[in-house]
Coordinates of C-alpha atoms in Angstrom, one line a residue:
X688 CA 29.8 -7.4 -4.1
X689 CA 29.4 -8.8 -7.6
X690 CA 26.3 -10.5 -8.5
X691 CA 28.2 -13.0 -10.5
X692 CA 28.9 -16.4 -8.9
X693 CA 32.4 -16.5 -10.6
X694 CA 34.9 -15.6 -7.9
X695 CA 38.1 -13.7 -8.5
X696 CA 41.0 -13.9 -6.1
X697 CA 43.4 -11.0 -5.5
X698 CA 47.0 -11.9 -4.6
X699 CA 49.2 -9.1 -3.3
X700 CA 52.9 -9.5 -2.6
X701 CA 55.9 -7.4 -3.5
X702 CA 58.0 -10.5 -4.1
X703 CA 57.4 -11.9 -7.7
X704 CA 58.4 -15.4 -6.6
X705 CA 55.8 -15.4 -3.9
X706 CA 53.2 -14.2 -6.3
X707 CA 54.0 -17.0 -8.8
X708 CA 54.0 -19.6 -6.0
X709 CA 50.6 -18.6 -4.7
X710 CA 49.3 -18.5 -8.2
X711 CA 50.5 -22.1 -8.8
X712 CA 48.9 -23.3 -5.5
X713 CA 45.5 -21.7 -6.2
X714 CA 45.4 -22.5 -9.9
X715 CA 43.5 -25.7 -9.4
X716 CA 40.6 -24.0 -7.8
X717 CA 39.4 -22.9 -11.2
X718 CA 39.0 -19.2 -10.2
X719 CA 40.3 -16.0 -11.9
X720 CA 43.5 -15.0 -10.2
X721 CA 44.6 -11.3 -10.2
X722 CA 48.2 -10.4 -9.2
X723 CA 49.4 -7.2 -7.6
X724 CA 53.0 -6.4 -6.5
X725 CA 52.2 -3.5 -4.2
X726 CA 49.5 -2.0 -2.0
X727 CA 48.9 0.8 -4.4
X728 CA 48.3 -1.7 -7.3
X729 CA 46.0 -3.7 -5.1
X730 CA 43.9 -0.6 -4.3
X731 CA 43.6 0.1 -8.0
X732 CA 42.4 -3.5 -8.6
X733 CA 39.6 -3.3 -5.9
X734 CA 38.3 -0.1 -7.5
X735 CA 37.9 -2.0 -10.8
X736 CA 36.3 -5.3 -9.8
X737 CA 35.1 -7.4 -6.9
X738 CA 36.9 -10.3 -5.3
X739 CA 35.9 -13.3 -3.3
X740 CA 39.0 -13.0 -1.1
X741 CA 42.2 -11.0 -1.0
X742 CA 45.5 -12.7 0.0
X743 CA 47.7 -9.8 1.3
X744 CA 51.3 -9.8 2.2
X745 CA 51.9 -8.0 5.6
X746 CA 55.3 -6.6 5.0
X747 CA 55.6 -4.5 1.8
X748 CA 57.5 -1.3 1.1
X749 CA 55.4 1.9 0.6
X750 CA 51.8 1.1 1.5
X751 CA 52.1 -2.0 3.7
X752 CA 49.5 -4.7 4.2
X753 CA 47.9 -3.1 7.3
X754 CA 47.4 0.2 5.5
X755 CA 46.2 -1.5 2.3
X756 CA 43.6 -3.5 4.3
X757 CA 42.4 -0.4 6.0
X758 CA 42.0 1.5 2.7
X759 CA 40.2 -1.5 1.2
X760 CA 37.8 -1.5 4.1
X761 CA 37.1 2.2 3.7
X762 CA 35.9 1.8 0.1
X763 CA 32.2 1.1 -0.2
X764 CA 32.7 -1.5 -3.0
X765 CA 35.2 -3.6 -1.1
X766 CA 34.3 -3.0 2.6
X767 CA 33.0 -6.6 3.0
X768 CA 35.7 -8.4 1.0
X769 CA 37.5 -11.0 3.1
X770 CA 41.2 -10.4 3.6
X771 CA 43.7 -13.1 4.6
X772 CA 47.1 -11.8 5.7
X773 CA 50.1 -13.8 4.5
X774 CA 53.3 -13.4 6.4
X775 CA 56.8 -15.0 6.4
X776 CA 57.1 -15.2 10.1
X777 CA 54.7 -15.4 13.1
X778 CA 53.6 -11.9 14.0
X779 CA 53.7 -10.7 17.5
X780 CA 50.3 -10.4 19.3
X781 CA 50.2 -6.6 18.9
X782 CA 50.7 -6.9 15.1
X783 CA 48.0 -9.6 14.8
X784 CA 45.5 -7.5 16.8
X785 CA 46.3 -4.6 14.5
X786 CA 45.6 -6.9 11.5
X787 CA 42.3 -7.9 12.8
X788 CA 41.4 -4.3 13.7
X789 CA 42.0 -3.2 10.1
X790 CA 39.8 -6.0 8.7
X791 CA 41.8 -9.3 8.5
X792 CA 39.6 -12.4 8.4
X793 CA 42.5 -14.7 9.0
X794 CA 46.3 -15.1 9.0
X795 CA 48.4 -17.7 7.1
X796 CA 52.1 -18.2 7.9
X797 CA 54.9 -19.1 5.5
X798 CA 56.0 -21.7 4.6
X799 CA 52.6 -22.3 3.2
X800 CA 50.8 -25.6 3.5
X801 CA 49.0 -26.0 0.2
X802 CA 46.0 -28.0 1.6
X803 CA 45.5 -25.4 4.4
X804 CA 45.7 -22.5 1.9
X805 CA 43.3 -24.0 -0.6
X806 CA 40.9 -25.0 2.2
X807 CA 40.7 -21.5 3.6
X808 CA 40.4 -19.8 0.3
X809 CA 37.7 -22.3 -0.8
X810 CA 35.6 -21.3 2.2
X811 CA 35.5 -17.7 1.1
X812 CA 34.9 -18.7 -2.5
X813 CA 31.9 -20.7 -1.4
X814 CA 30.7 -17.8 0.7
X815 CA 31.1 -15.5 -2.3
X816 CA 29.0 -17.9 -4.4
X817 CA 26.3 -18.1 -1.8
X818 CA 26.2 -14.3 -1.3
X819 CA 26.0 -13.8 -5.1
X820 CA 23.1 -16.2 -5.2
X821 CA 21.5 -14.3 -2.3
X822 CA 22.0 -11.0 -4.1
X823 CA 20.3 -12.4 -7.2
X824 CA 17.4 -13.8 -5.2
X825 CA 16.9 -10.5 -3.4
X826 CA 17.0 -8.7 -6.7
X827 CA 14.4 -11.0 -8.1
X828 CA 12.2 -10.5 -5.0
X829 CA 12.6 -6.8 -5.5
X830 CA 11.6 -7.0 -9.1
X831 CA 8.6 -9.2 -8.2
X832 CA 7.6 -6.7 -5.4
X833 CA 7.9 -3.9 -7.9
X834 CA 5.7 -5.8 -10.4
X835 CA 3.2 -6.4 -7.6
X836 CA 3.2 -2.7 -6.7
X837 CA 2.6 -1.8 -10.4
X838 CA -0.2 -4.3 -10.6
X839 CA -1.8 -2.9 -7.4
X840 CA -1.5 0.6 -8.8
X841 CA -3.0 -0.5 -12.1
X842 CA -5.9 -2.3 -10.3
X843 CA -6.5 0.8 -8.1
X844 CA -6.5 3.0 -11.2
X845 CA -8.9 0.6 -12.8
X846 CA -11.1 0.6 -9.7
X847 CA -11.2 4.4 -9.7
X848 CA -12.2 4.4 -13.3
X849 CA -14.9 1.7 -12.8
X850 CA -16.3 3.5 -9.7
X851 CA -16.3 6.7 -11.7
X852 CA -18.1 5.1 -14.6
X853 CA -20.6 3.4 -12.2
X854 CA -21.3 6.7 -10.4
X855 CA -21.8 8.5 -13.7
X856 CA -24.1 5.8 -14.9
X857 CA -26.1 6.0 -11.6
X858 CA -26.4 9.7 -12.0
X859 CA -27.7 9.3 -15.5
X860 CA -30.2 6.6 -14.5
X861 CA -31.3 8.5 -11.4
X862 CA -32.0 11.6 -13.6
X863 CA -33.9 9.5 -16.2
X864 CA -36.0 7.8 -13.6
X865 CA -36.7 11.1 -11.8
X866 CA -37.4 13.1 -15.0
X867 CA -39.0 10.6 -17.4
X868 CA -40.9 8.3 -15.0
X869 CA -41.7 11.2 -12.7
X870 CA -43.1 13.3 -15.6
X871 CA -45.0 10.3 -16.9
X872 CA -46.6 9.6 -13.6
X873 CA -47.4 13.3 -13.0
X874 CA -49.0 13.4 -16.5
X875 CA -51.0 10.2 -15.7
X876 CA -52.2 11.8 -12.5
X877 CA -53.3 14.9 -14.4
X878 CA -55.2 12.8 -16.9
X879 CA -57.0 10.9 -14.1
X880 CA -57.9 14.3 -12.5
X881 CA -59.4 15.4 -15.8
X882 CA -61.2 12.1 -16.1
X883 CA -62.6 12.3 -12.6
X884 CA -63.9 15.7 -13.2
X885 CA -65.9 14.4 -16.2
X886 CA -67.6 11.7 -14.2
X887 CA -71.2 12.1 -13.1
X888 CA -72.3 12.1 -9.5
X889 CA -73.9 8.7 -9.7
X890 CA -70.8 7.0 -11.1
X891 CA -69.4 6.2 -7.6
X892 CA -67.7 2.9 -8.5
X893 CA -65.6 4.7 -11.1
X894 CA -64.8 7.5 -8.7
X895 CA -63.7 5.0 -6.1
X896 CA -61.5 3.2 -8.7
X897 CA -59.9 6.5 -9.8
X898 CA -59.1 7.4 -6.2
X899 CA -57.4 4.0 -5.7
X900 CA -55.4 4.7 -8.8
X901 CA -54.4 8.1 -7.4
X902 CA -53.1 6.4 -4.3
X903 CA -51.2 3.9 -6.4
X904 CA -49.6 6.7 -8.5
X905 CA -48.6 8.6 -5.4
X906 CA -47.0 5.5 -3.9
X907 CA -45.2 4.9 -7.3
X908 CA -43.9 8.5 -7.3
X909 CA -42.5 8.0 -3.8
X910 CA -40.8 4.8 -4.9
X911 CA -39.3 6.5 -7.9
X912 CA -38.0 9.3 -5.7
X913 CA -36.6 6.8 -3.3
X914 CA -34.9 4.8 -6.0
X915 CA -33.5 7.9 -7.7
X916 CA -32.2 9.2 -4.3
X917 CA -30.6 5.8 -3.6
X918 CA -28.7 5.9 -6.9
X919 CA -27.6 9.5 -6.4
X920 CA -29.0 11.9 -3.8
X921 CA -29.9 15.2 -5.4
X922 CA -28.6 17.0 -2.3
X923 CA -25.1 15.7 -2.9
X924 CA -24.9 17.6 -6.2
X925 CA -27.1 20.6 -5.3
X926 CA -26.1 21.6 -1.8
X927 CA -23.0 19.5 -1.0
X928 CA -21.8 16.6 1.2
X929 CA -22.8 18.0 4.6
X930 CA -26.4 18.4 3.6
X931 CA -26.5 15.0 2.0
X932 CA -25.1 13.3 5.1
X933 CA -27.7 15.2 7.2
X934 CA -30.5 14.0 5.0
X935 CA -29.2 10.4 5.0
X936 CA -29.0 10.5 8.9
X937 CA -32.6 11.7 9.2
X938 CA -33.8 9.1 6.7
X939 CA -31.9 6.4 8.6
X940 CA -33.5 7.6 11.9
X941 CA -37.0 7.4 10.3
X942 CA -36.5 4.0 8.8
X943 CA -34.8 2.3 11.8
X944 CA -35.9 4.2 14.9
X945 CA -32.2 4.6 15.8
X946 CA -31.6 8.2 17.0
X947 CA -29.0 10.2 15.0
X948 CA -27.2 13.2 16.4
X949 CA -25.3 15.1 13.8
X950 CA -22.7 17.8 14.1
X951 CA -21.9 19.0 10.5
X952 CA -20.2 22.1 9.1
X953 CA -22.4 24.4 7.1
X954 CA -20.7 23.3 3.8
X955 CA -17.8 21.2 2.5
X956 CA -15.9 23.6 0.1
X957 CA -12.9 22.2 -1.7
X958 CA -14.2 18.6 -2.0
X959 CA -14.6 17.4 -5.6
X960 CA -17.4 15.2 -6.7
X961 CA -15.4 11.9 -6.5
X962 CA -14.3 12.5 -2.9
X963 CA -17.8 13.7 -1.9
X964 CA -19.3 10.5 -3.4
X965 CA -16.7 8.3 -1.6
X966 CA -17.3 9.9 1.8
X967 CA -21.1 9.7 1.3
X968 CA -21.0 6.0 0.2
X969 CA -18.8 5.1 3.2
X970 CA -21.3 6.9 5.5
X971 CA -24.1 4.9 3.9
X972 CA -22.2 1.6 4.4
X973 CA -21.5 2.5 8.1
X974 CA -25.2 3.1 8.7
X975 CA -26.0 -0.1 7.0
X976 CA -23.6 -2.0 9.3
X977 CA -25.1 -0.2 12.4
X978 CA -28.6 -1.3 11.4
X979 CA -27.6 -4.9 10.7
X980 CA -25.1 -5.7 13.4
X981 CA -24.7 -3.1 16.1
X982 CA -27.9 -3.4 18.1
X983 CA -27.5 0.3 18.8
X984 CA -30.0 2.9 19.9
X985 CA -28.0 6.0 19.1
X986 CA -25.5 7.1 16.4
X987 CA -23.4 10.3 16.7
X988 CA -22.2 11.8 13.5
X989 CA -19.5 14.5 13.2
X990 CA -17.7 16.0 10.3
X991 CA -15.0 18.6 10.3
X992 CA -12.8 20.1 7.6
X993 CA -9.5 22.0 7.8
X994 CA -7.3 23.3 5.1
X995 CA -6.1 19.9 3.8
X996 CA -8.3 17.2 5.2
X997 CA -12.0 16.3 5.7
X998 CA -12.7 14.0 8.6
X999 CA -15.9 12.1 9.2
X1000 CA -16.6 10.3 12.6
X1001 CA -19.5 7.9 13.2
X1002 CA -19.9 6.5 16.8
X1003 CA -22.7 4.1 17.8
X1004 CA -23.6 2.8 21.3
X1005 CA -24.0 -0.8 20.2
X1006 CA -22.3 -4.1 21.0
X1007 CA -18.9 -3.0 19.6
X1008 CA -17.1 -4.6 16.6
X1009 CA -14.5 -7.2 17.4
X1010 CA -10.9 -7.2 16.2
X1011 CA -11.6 -10.4 14.3
X1012 CA -14.5 -8.7 12.5
X1013 CA -12.3 -5.7 11.6
X1014 CA -9.6 -7.8 9.9
X1015 CA -11.9 -10.5 8.6
X1016 CA -11.8 -11.1 4.9
X1017 CA -15.5 -11.9 4.7
X1018 CA -16.7 -8.4 5.4
X1019 CA -17.1 -7.0 1.9
X1020 CA -18.6 -3.8 3.3
X1021 CA -15.5 -3.0 5.3
X1022 CA -13.3 -4.0 2.3
X1023 CA -15.2 -1.6 0.1
X1024 CA -14.9 1.2 2.6
X1025 CA -11.1 0.6 2.8
X1026 CA -10.8 0.5 -1.0
X1027 CA -12.7 3.8 -1.4
X1028 CA -10.4 5.5 1.1
X1029 CA -7.2 4.1 -0.4
X1030 CA -8.2 5.4 -3.8
X1031 CA -7.7 8.9 -2.5
X1032 CA -4.7 8.1 -0.2
X1033 CA -7.0 8.6 2.9
X1034 CA -7.3 6.7 6.2
X1035 CA -10.0 4.5 7.7
X1036 CA -9.9 3.7 11.4
X1037 CA -12.3 1.3 13.0
X1038 CA -12.3 0.8 16.8
X1039 CA -14.7 -1.3 18.8
X1040 CA -15.2 -1.6 22.6
X1041 CA -17.4 -4.5 23.8
X1042 CA -20.7 -3.2 25.0
X1043 CA -19.6 0.4 24.3
X1044 CA -20.1 0.7 20.6
X1045 CA -18.0 1.2 17.5
X1046 CA -16.3 4.3 16.1
X1047 CA -15.4 4.7 12.5
X1048 CA -13.2 7.6 11.4
X1049 CA -12.6 8.5 7.8
X1050 CA -9.9 11.1 6.9
X1051 CA -9.6 12.1 3.3
X1052 CA -7.2 14.7 1.8
X1053 CA -9.0 17.5 0.0
X1054 CA -6.4 17.4 -2.8
X1055 CA -4.5 14.5 -4.5
X1056 CA -1.2 13.6 -2.7

């Protein structure tokens, strides 16, 4: 159907006088009128343009009205075009059924009553205008949806870039903290050792102060290592994702007292740095949620890898996350996890059972889709 609201009307009759009469009756409707004196000519017309309605004579030599209507219906472009049969005498019931079977919307009998003819044609013109408006509206919605999809794709691409830049910056900062501050503190410790060796036996207050400084330096070194590991665990780059997850689970157990059982593959070959980082950060967020909200005493961690997909499962025995919490817009942690997964066309499944804990499953393709 044409997207234009301007309706054309196709009039088909093998009698020239009837064509002229119908043309005169419908001229006042202000629509474009197309005349055809045979079924063959009518079929050529519907191939070239769309019509709001077709007025079709039943009895015509050659291709009659029934066959013409059938062929109009078989064409994709005109399959929904309304057809009104115009006949000189009342048809028998069988003929009328045949007309409706081949796609007639109505019958008009001659002699024509102008008001009835114009009324019926006007209904289809109005329908055509409404359908055309609907087509335009649908097209506009589709364009809007396409723009939204493009915006989402652009935002996701930007998010990927921002996350990559942030991770790179964290790697740089972690290395600078570890190397420069670590070396400076180690050098300071060596200087204090030298200074302590120069002290006399009776200088006990200075010896006590230096030992206190040793303890402070050792604590600072531990803090530096902890901060550097939080920014970017060395294990993630040095020995891979599985080892980093194992280390994080052990550290979580020591800090919280929540027992962690891990079942990890020996390595995670085929996973690039971006995906490894995404899975590791999701795992960190899951453990954070367990510590804050789950009231759990045990966490089971499993990771497996096949030819195309890496899957991480984390199950706790806590209170169980609710459906409202899963879909809630206030959970920025869950939102961040979903976004990390979507960036790589992966899947995140979260299932909670009241009093039986929560299971989080992350599936990430090893290669871009």
